[in-house]
PDB file of C-alpha atoms and ligand atoms in Angstrom:
ATOM      1  CA  MET H  17      -0.628 -11.829 -17.071  1.00  0.00           C
ATOM      2  CA  THR H  18      -3.253 -10.011 -15.058  1.00  0.00           C
ATOM      3  CA  ILE H  19      -2.514  -8.525 -11.651  1.00  0.00           C
ATOM      4  CA  LYS H  20      -5.347  -8.825  -9.153  1.00  0.00           C
ATOM      5  CA  LEU H  21      -5.511  -6.217  -6.408  1.00  0.00           C
ATOM      6  CA  THR H  22      -7.917  -6.728  -3.524  1.00  0.00           C
ATOM      7  CA  TRP H  23      -8.758  -4.072  -0.924  1.00  0.00           C
ATOM      8  CA  TYR H  24      -9.480  -5.594   2.494  1.00  0.00           C
ATOM      9  CA  GLY H  25     -10.493  -2.256   4.009  1.00  0.00           C
ATOM     10  CA  HIS H  26      -8.414   0.634   5.413  1.00  0.00           C
ATOM     11  CA  ALA H  27      -4.879   0.314   3.916  1.00  0.00           C
ATOM     12  CA  THR H  28      -4.810  -3.482   3.716  1.00  0.00           C
ATOM     13  CA  LEU H  29      -4.283  -4.787   0.202  1.00  0.00           C
ATOM     14  CA  GLY H  30      -3.622  -8.078  -1.489  1.00  0.00           C
ATOM     15  CA  LEU H  31      -1.860  -8.521  -4.816  1.00  0.00           C
ATOM     16  CA  GLU H  32      -1.957 -11.715  -6.822  1.00  0.00           C
ATOM     17  CA  ILE H  33       0.801 -11.794  -9.409  1.00  0.00           C
ATOM     18  CA  ASP H  34       1.362 -15.108 -11.198  1.00  0.00           C
ATOM     19  CA  HIS H  35       0.967 -17.590  -8.345  1.00  0.00           C
ATOM     20  CA  HIS H  36       2.375 -15.209  -5.708  1.00  0.00           C
ATOM     21  CA  HIS H  37       0.180 -13.856  -2.911  1.00  0.00           C
ATOM     22  CA  ILE H  38       1.478 -10.508  -1.692  1.00  0.00           C
ATOM     23  CA  LEU H  39      -0.133  -8.900   1.318  1.00  0.00           C
ATOM     24  CA  ILE H  40       0.374  -5.214   2.073  1.00  0.00           C
ATOM     25  CA  ASP H  41      -0.076  -3.637   5.518  1.00  0.00           C
ATOM     26  CA  PRO H  42      -2.100  -6.586   6.867  1.00  0.00           C
ATOM     27  CA  TYR H  43      -4.426  -5.002   9.432  1.00  0.00           C
ATOM     28  CA  PHE H  44      -7.332  -7.358  10.108  1.00  0.00           C
ATOM     29  CA  SER H  45      -7.690  -7.648  13.908  1.00  0.00           C
ATOM     30  CA  GLY H  46      -9.378  -4.462  15.128  1.00  0.00           C
ATOM     31  CA  ASN H  47      -9.974  -3.175  11.597  1.00  0.00           C
ATOM     32  CA  PRO H  48     -13.679  -2.303  11.478  1.00  0.00           C
ATOM     33  CA  ALA H  49     -13.653  -2.523   7.659  1.00  0.00           C
ATOM     34  CA  ALA H  50     -11.847  -5.881   7.379  1.00  0.00           C
ATOM     35  CA  THR H  51     -13.594  -8.434   5.199  1.00  0.00           C
ATOM     36  CA  THR H  52     -11.482 -11.439   6.177  1.00  0.00           C
ATOM     37  CA  THR H  53      -9.270 -12.487   9.081  1.00  0.00           C
ATOM     38  CA  ALA H  54      -5.591 -12.963   9.838  1.00  0.00           C
ATOM     39  CA  GLN H  55      -6.336 -16.692  10.221  1.00  0.00           C
ATOM     40  CA  ASP H  56      -7.818 -17.078   6.744  1.00  0.00           C
ATOM     41  CA  ILE H  57      -5.620 -14.884   4.557  1.00  0.00           C
ATOM     42  CA  GLU H  58      -2.994 -16.395   2.250  1.00  0.00           C
ATOM     43  CA  ALA H  59       0.452 -14.810   2.010  1.00  0.00           C
ATOM     44  CA  ASP H  60       3.800 -15.613   0.422  1.00  0.00           C
ATOM     45  CA  PHE H  61       5.121 -12.091   0.967  1.00  0.00           C
ATOM     46  CA  ILE H  62       4.076  -9.362   3.415  1.00  0.00           C
ATOM     47  CA  LEU H  63       5.014  -5.771   2.546  1.00  0.00           C
ATOM     48  CA  ILE H  64       4.899  -3.236   5.388  1.00  0.00           C
ATOM     49  CA  THR H  65       5.048   0.501   4.655  1.00  0.00           C
ATOM     50  CA  HIS H  66       5.570   1.687   8.240  1.00  0.00           C
ATOM     51  CA  GLY H  67       5.373   0.652  11.865  1.00  0.00           C
ATOM     52  CA  HIS H  68       1.982   2.030  12.907  1.00  0.00           C
ATOM     53  CA  GLY H  69      -0.484  -0.485  14.323  1.00  0.00           C
ATOM     54  CA  ASP H  70      -2.963  -0.068  11.478  1.00  0.00           C
ATOM     55  CA  HIS H  71      -0.213  -1.129   9.021  1.00  0.00           C
ATOM     56  CA  ILE H  72       2.046  -3.664  10.751  1.00  0.00           C
ATOM     57  CA  GLY H  73      -1.261  -5.072  12.001  1.00  0.00           C
ATOM     58  CA  ASP H  74      -1.290  -8.877  12.084  1.00  0.00           C
ATOM     59  CA  THR H  75       2.112  -9.290  10.393  1.00  0.00           C
ATOM     60  CA  LEU H  76       3.539 -11.411  13.235  1.00  0.00           C
ATOM     61  CA  ALA H  77       0.640 -13.882  13.368  1.00  0.00           C
ATOM     62  CA  ILE H  78       0.336 -14.190   9.582  1.00  0.00           C
ATOM     63  CA  ALA H  79       4.096 -14.538   9.027  1.00  0.00           C
ATOM     64  CA  LYS H  80       4.352 -17.248  11.696  1.00  0.00           C
ATOM     65  CA  ARG H  81       1.413 -19.218  10.261  1.00  0.00           C
ATOM     66  CA  THR H  82       2.293 -18.870   6.561  1.00  0.00           C
ATOM     67  CA  ARG H  83       6.112 -18.546   6.766  1.00  0.00           C
ATOM     68  CA  ALA H  84       5.706 -15.562   4.422  1.00  0.00           C
ATOM     69  CA  LEU H  85       8.713 -13.336   3.805  1.00  0.00           C
ATOM     70  CA  ALA H  86       8.261  -9.866   5.312  1.00  0.00           C
ATOM     71  CA  ILE H  87       9.650  -6.961   3.276  1.00  0.00           C
ATOM     72  CA  SER H  88      10.032  -3.529   4.831  1.00  0.00           C
ATOM     73  CA  ASN H  89      12.633  -0.980   5.877  1.00  0.00           C
ATOM     74  CA  ALA H  90      15.694  -2.163   7.830  1.00  0.00           C
ATOM     75  CA  GLU H  91      14.397  -1.027  11.243  1.00  0.00           C
ATOM     76  CA  ILE H  92      11.057  -2.809  10.947  1.00  0.00           C
ATOM     77  CA  CYS H  93      12.783  -5.921   9.559  1.00  0.00           C
ATOM     78  CA  THR H  94      15.173  -5.987  12.543  1.00  0.00           C
ATOM     79  CA  TRP H  95      12.146  -5.806  14.883  1.00  0.00           C
ATOM     80  CA  LEU H  96      10.329  -8.588  13.017  1.00  0.00           C
ATOM     81  CA  LYS H  97      13.426 -10.787  12.722  1.00  0.00           C
ATOM     82  CA  ALA H  98      13.942 -10.672  16.504  1.00  0.00           C
ATOM     83  CA  LYS H  99      10.434 -12.126  16.792  1.00  0.00           C
ATOM     84  CA  GLY H 100      11.238 -15.003  14.428  1.00  0.00           C
ATOM     85  CA  VAL H 101       9.941 -13.622  11.137  1.00  0.00           C
ATOM     86  CA  LYS H 102      11.808 -14.198   7.844  1.00  0.00           C
ATOM     87  CA  THR H 103      12.648 -10.782   6.447  1.00  0.00           C
ATOM     88  CA  HIS H 104      14.120  -8.932   3.509  1.00  0.00           C
ATOM     89  CA  ALA H 105      15.230  -5.432   4.459  1.00  0.00           C
ATOM     90  CA  GLN H 106      15.335  -2.591   1.951  1.00  0.00           C
ATOM     91  CA  HIS H 107      15.398   1.148   2.286  1.00  0.00           C
ATOM     92  CA  ILE H 108      14.137   4.269   0.593  1.00  0.00           C
ATOM     93  CA  GLY H 109      15.394   4.619  -2.960  1.00  0.00           C
ATOM     94  CA  GLY H 110      16.488   1.009  -3.045  1.00  0.00           C
ATOM     95  CA  GLY H 111      14.905  -1.633  -5.245  1.00  0.00           C
ATOM     96  CA  TYR H 112      15.236  -5.416  -5.429  1.00  0.00           C
ATOM     97  CA  ASN H 113      14.115  -8.110  -7.853  1.00  0.00           C
ATOM     98  CA  HIS H 114      11.721 -10.339  -5.921  1.00  0.00           C
ATOM     99  CA  PRO H 115       9.953 -13.320  -7.519  1.00  0.00           C
ATOM    100  CA  PHE H 116       6.829 -11.136  -7.982  1.00  0.00           C
ATOM    101  CA  GLY H 117       8.644  -8.145  -9.520  1.00  0.00           C
ATOM    102  CA  TYR H 118      11.024  -5.287  -8.838  1.00  0.00           C
ATOM    103  CA  LEU H 119      10.086  -3.505  -5.626  1.00  0.00           C
ATOM    104  CA  LYS H 120      11.454  -0.076  -4.755  1.00  0.00           C
ATOM    105  CA  LEU H 121      10.852   1.771  -1.511  1.00  0.00           C
ATOM    106  CA  THR H 122       9.914   5.419  -1.967  1.00  0.00           C
ATOM    107  CA  MET H 123       9.698   8.303   0.460  1.00  0.00           C
ATOM    108  CA  ALA H 124       6.589   9.032   2.502  1.00  0.00           C
ATOM    109  CA  LEU H 125       5.899  11.947   4.845  1.00  0.00           C
ATOM    110  CA  HIS H 126       4.584  10.324   7.996  1.00  0.00           C
ATOM    111  CA  GLY H 127       5.726   8.580  11.229  1.00  0.00           C
ATOM    112  CA  SER H 128       6.713   4.959  11.770  1.00  0.00           C
ATOM    113  CA  ALA H 129       6.864   4.086  15.495  1.00  0.00           C
ATOM    114  CA  LEU H 130       6.153   0.404  16.133  1.00  0.00           C
ATOM    115  CA  PRO H 131       3.310  -0.684  18.457  1.00  0.00           C
ATOM    116  CA  ASP H 132       5.686  -1.234  21.420  1.00  0.00           C
ATOM    117  CA  GLY H 133       7.283   2.189  20.923  1.00  0.00           C
ATOM    118  CA  SER H 134      10.356   0.849  19.102  1.00  0.00           C
ATOM    119  CA  TYR H 135      11.898   3.020  16.400  1.00  0.00           C
ATOM    120  CA  GLY H 136      10.475   1.974  13.034  1.00  0.00           C
ATOM    121  CA  GLY H 137      12.762   4.044  10.797  1.00  0.00           C
ATOM    122  CA  ASN H 138      11.311   6.224   8.068  1.00  0.00           C
ATOM    123  CA  PRO H 139       7.916   5.410   6.601  1.00  0.00           C
ATOM    124  CA  ALA H 140       7.884   4.354   2.972  1.00  0.00           C
ATOM    125  CA  GLY H 141       5.780   4.057  -0.137  1.00  0.00           C
ATOM    126  CA  LEU H 142       6.131   1.147  -2.544  1.00  0.00           C
ATOM    127  CA  LEU H 143       6.780   1.212  -6.268  1.00  0.00           C
ATOM    128  CA  LEU H 144       6.333  -2.207  -7.828  1.00  0.00           C
ATOM    129  CA  THR H 145       7.272  -3.034 -11.395  1.00  0.00           C
ATOM    130  CA  ALA H 146       5.761  -6.356 -12.444  1.00  0.00           C
ATOM    131  CA  LYS H 147       7.536  -8.576 -14.960  1.00  0.00           C
ATOM    132  CA  THR H 148       5.058  -7.336 -17.597  1.00  0.00           C
ATOM    133  CA  GLY H 149       6.376  -3.808 -17.042  1.00  0.00           C
ATOM    134  CA  ARG H 150       3.211  -2.665 -15.266  1.00  0.00           C
ATOM    135  CA  LYS H 151       3.981  -0.188 -12.475  1.00  0.00           C
ATOM    136  CA  ILE H 152       1.954   0.100  -9.298  1.00  0.00           C
ATOM    137  CA  TYR H 153       2.612   2.927  -6.828  1.00  0.00           C
ATOM    138  CA  LEU H 154       1.326   2.377  -3.310  1.00  0.00           C
ATOM    139  CA  ALA H 155       1.863   5.683  -1.535  1.00  0.00           C
ATOM    140  CA  GLY H 156       1.459   4.319   2.008  1.00  0.00           C
ATOM    141  CA  ASP H 157       0.471   6.836   4.665  1.00  0.00           C
ATOM    142  CA  THR H 158       1.794  10.166   3.481  1.00  0.00           C
ATOM    143  CA  GLY H 159       1.191  13.834   3.070  1.00  0.00           C
ATOM    144  CA  LEU H 160       1.562  15.380  -0.361  1.00  0.00           C
ATOM    145  CA  PHE H 161       5.153  15.933  -1.526  1.00  0.00           C
ATOM    146  CA  GLY H 162       6.495  17.444  -4.728  1.00  0.00           C
ATOM    147  CA  ASP H 163       8.802  14.522  -5.468  1.00  0.00           C
ATOM    148  CA  MET H 164       5.713  12.518  -6.458  1.00  0.00           C
ATOM    149  CA  ARG H 165       6.590  14.067  -9.830  1.00  0.00           C
ATOM    150  CA  LEU H 166       9.758  11.935  -9.891  1.00  0.00           C
ATOM    151  CA  ILE H 167       7.702   8.829  -9.205  1.00  0.00           C
ATOM    152  CA  GLY H 168       5.291   9.870 -11.951  1.00  0.00           C
ATOM    153  CA  GLU H 169       8.215  10.150 -14.382  1.00  0.00           C
ATOM    154  CA  GLU H 170       8.608   6.375 -14.120  1.00  0.00           C
ATOM    155  CA  GLY H 171       5.195   5.891 -15.770  1.00  0.00           C
ATOM    156  CA  VAL H 172       2.678   4.736 -13.193  1.00  0.00           C
ATOM    157  CA  ASP H 173      -0.116   2.450 -14.389  1.00  0.00           C
ATOM    158  CA  LEU H 174      -1.958   2.239 -11.069  1.00  0.00           C
ATOM    159  CA  ALA H 175      -1.636   4.548  -8.049  1.00  0.00           C
ATOM    160  CA  VAL H 176      -3.151   3.580  -4.696  1.00  0.00           C
ATOM    161  CA  LEU H 177      -3.493   6.727  -2.610  1.00  0.00           C
ATOM    162  CA  PRO H 178      -4.785   7.627   0.840  1.00  0.00           C
ATOM    163  CA  ILE H 179      -7.598  10.199   0.778  1.00  0.00           C
ATOM    164  CA  GLY H 180      -8.828  10.090   4.383  1.00  0.00           C
ATOM    165  CA  ASP H 181      -7.291  13.372   5.592  1.00  0.00           C
ATOM    166  CA  ASN H 182      -6.376  13.899   9.279  1.00  0.00           C
ATOM    167  CA  TYR H 183      -3.510  11.321   9.272  1.00  0.00           C
ATOM    168  CA  THR H 184      -2.639  11.461   5.547  1.00  0.00           C
ATOM    169  CA  MET H 185      -3.444  13.403   2.406  1.00  0.00           C
ATOM    170  CA  GLY H 186      -7.072  14.415   2.167  1.00  0.00           C
ATOM    171  CA  PRO H 187      -9.089  14.556  -1.041  1.00  0.00           C
ATOM    172  CA  ALA H 188      -7.744  17.938  -2.217  1.00  0.00           C
ATOM    173  CA  ASP H 189      -4.080  16.956  -1.817  1.00  0.00           C
ATOM    174  CA  ALA H 190      -4.730  13.476  -3.221  1.00  0.00           C
ATOM    175  CA  LEU H 191      -6.124  15.182  -6.335  1.00  0.00           C
ATOM    176  CA  ARG H 192      -2.893  17.209  -6.566  1.00  0.00           C
ATOM    177  CA  ALA H 193      -0.977  13.934  -6.153  1.00  0.00           C
ATOM    178  CA  VAL H 194      -2.816  12.443  -9.138  1.00  0.00           C
ATOM    179  CA  LYS H 195      -1.861  15.501 -11.198  1.00  0.00           C
ATOM    180  CA  MET H 196       1.828  14.950 -10.355  1.00  0.00           C
ATOM    181  CA  LEU H 197       1.846  11.163 -10.686  1.00  0.00           C
ATOM    182  CA  GLN H 198      -0.237  11.051 -13.880  1.00  0.00           C
ATOM    183  CA  PRO H 199      -1.259   7.428 -13.372  1.00  0.00           C
ATOM    184  CA  LYS H 200      -3.628   5.675 -15.765  1.00  0.00           C
ATOM    185  CA  HIS H 201      -5.679   4.242 -12.915  1.00  0.00           C
ATOM    186  CA  VAL H 202      -6.236   5.299  -9.296  1.00  0.00           C
ATOM    187  CA  ILE H 203      -7.685   3.555  -6.256  1.00  0.00           C
ATOM    188  CA  PRO H 204      -8.350   5.546  -3.048  1.00  0.00           C
ATOM    189  CA  ILE H 205      -7.790   3.914   0.354  1.00  0.00           C
ATOM    190  CA  HIS H 206      -7.310   4.864   4.052  1.00  0.00           C
ATOM    191  CA  PHE H 207     -10.744   6.472   4.412  1.00  0.00           C
ATOM    192  CA  ASN H 208     -14.059   5.687   6.152  1.00  0.00           C
ATOM    193  CA  THR H 209     -12.437   3.200   8.562  1.00  0.00           C
ATOM    194  CA  PHE H 210     -12.730   5.625  11.470  1.00  0.00           C
ATOM    195  CA  GLU H 211     -14.868   8.668  12.261  1.00  0.00           C
ATOM    196  CA  VAL H 212     -12.032  11.176  11.621  1.00  0.00           C
ATOM    197  CA  ILE H 213     -11.311   9.888   8.104  1.00  0.00           C
ATOM    198  CA  GLN H 214     -14.836   9.826   6.644  1.00  0.00           C
ATOM    199  CA  GLN H 215     -14.750  10.944   2.991  1.00  0.00           C
ATOM    200  CA  ASP H 216     -17.009  11.006  -0.052  1.00  0.00           C
ATOM    201  CA  ALA H 217     -14.913   8.891  -2.411  1.00  0.00           C
ATOM    202  CA  ALA H 218     -17.441   9.122  -5.242  1.00  0.00           C
ATOM    203  CA  ALA H 219     -17.241  12.935  -5.187  1.00  0.00           C
ATOM    204  CA  TRP H 220     -13.434  12.684  -5.200  1.00  0.00           C
ATOM    205  CA  ALA H 221     -13.547  10.285  -8.149  1.00  0.00           C
ATOM    206  CA  ARG H 222     -15.704  12.727 -10.153  1.00  0.00           C
ATOM    207  CA  GLN H 223     -13.218  15.554  -9.456  1.00  0.00           C
ATOM    208  CA  VAL H 224     -10.211  13.437 -10.428  1.00  0.00           C
ATOM    209  CA  GLU H 225     -11.827  12.271 -13.650  1.00  0.00           C
ATOM    210  CA  ALA H 226     -12.904  15.824 -14.536  1.00  0.00           C
ATOM    211  CA  GLN H 227      -9.445  17.315 -13.967  1.00  0.00           C
ATOM    212  CA  THR H 228      -7.045  14.523 -14.993  1.00  0.00           C
ATOM    213  CA  THR H 229      -6.862  11.653 -17.482  1.00  0.00           C
ATOM    214  CA  ALA H 230      -6.783   9.059 -14.699  1.00  0.00           C
ATOM    215  CA  GLN H 231      -9.591   6.565 -14.284  1.00  0.00           C
ATOM    216  CA  VAL H 232     -10.709   6.052 -10.676  1.00  0.00           C
ATOM    217  CA  HIS H 233     -11.796   2.637  -9.444  1.00  0.00           C
ATOM    218  CA  LEU H 234     -13.834   2.714  -6.241  1.00  0.00           C
ATOM    219  CA  LEU H 235     -13.650  -0.602  -4.451  1.00  0.00           C
ATOM    220  CA  GLN H 236     -15.775  -1.791  -1.577  1.00  0.00           C
ATOM    221  CA  PRO H 237     -13.792  -3.565   1.161  1.00  0.00           C
ATOM    222  CA  GLY H 238     -13.350  -7.103  -0.139  1.00  0.00           C
ATOM    223  CA  GLY H 239     -13.538  -5.892  -3.733  1.00  0.00           C
ATOM    224  CA  SER H 240     -10.898  -6.427  -6.400  1.00  0.00           C
ATOM    225  CA  TYR H 241      -9.499  -4.630  -9.409  1.00  0.00           C
ATOM    226  CA  LEU H 242      -7.790  -6.422 -12.287  1.00  0.00           C
ATOM    227  CA  LEU H 243      -4.854  -4.679 -13.964  1.00  0.00           C
ATOM    228  CA  ALA H 244      -4.352  -6.270 -17.369  1.00  0.00           C
TER     229      ALA H 244
HETATM  230 NI1   NI R  19       0.346   5.569   9.843  1.00  0.00          NI
HETATM  231 MN1   MN R  20      -2.511   4.539   8.762  1.00  0.00          MN
END
């Protein structure tokens, strides 16, 4: 069973596992890097790492159209549920067996206010274990933290990390993150969308591959990576 990961630009990702379409941080409207629209995207599940507008994005519109189940922390789920969205609330450190795999919320160092100013709880990362045993760590928006070592101890096959700097880890800290996580494969995201997060991802990839055993996969928005 191959897992297909598609980067839609910024921090918006799609995962296809078996016949399940999982959308992560679905920011299409207003996303200058978006390669598709909230009207056209398929979703059975929507995973939201934190409440910021560039992550909760088009969740409401997509969830209403597709009837997808939204999965996030308890505060964001309460906010979504009040607006008529089907939700499954989890919280940091907690995992649950969903039809697409076992999903655990991990810590992230960031904020999480919702677009209307509501409290969005603590921001999270996502650690997904597919039924094949493959582990994917999606760090979400975060600064570097030493407990990435604990996540690495689980045996990460693919890590998806922000490298944009300014709002999240920049390239230097993302390289340190790779050293702690020791993933087999890495995909950088959350860069080049806006002026303040312009980065040379190819230069970062060369550094990572020179200093770690991880293989970096540079996607263009709209591009996919297959994890066998
Ligand atoms: Ni954010
Ligand atoms: Mn962000």
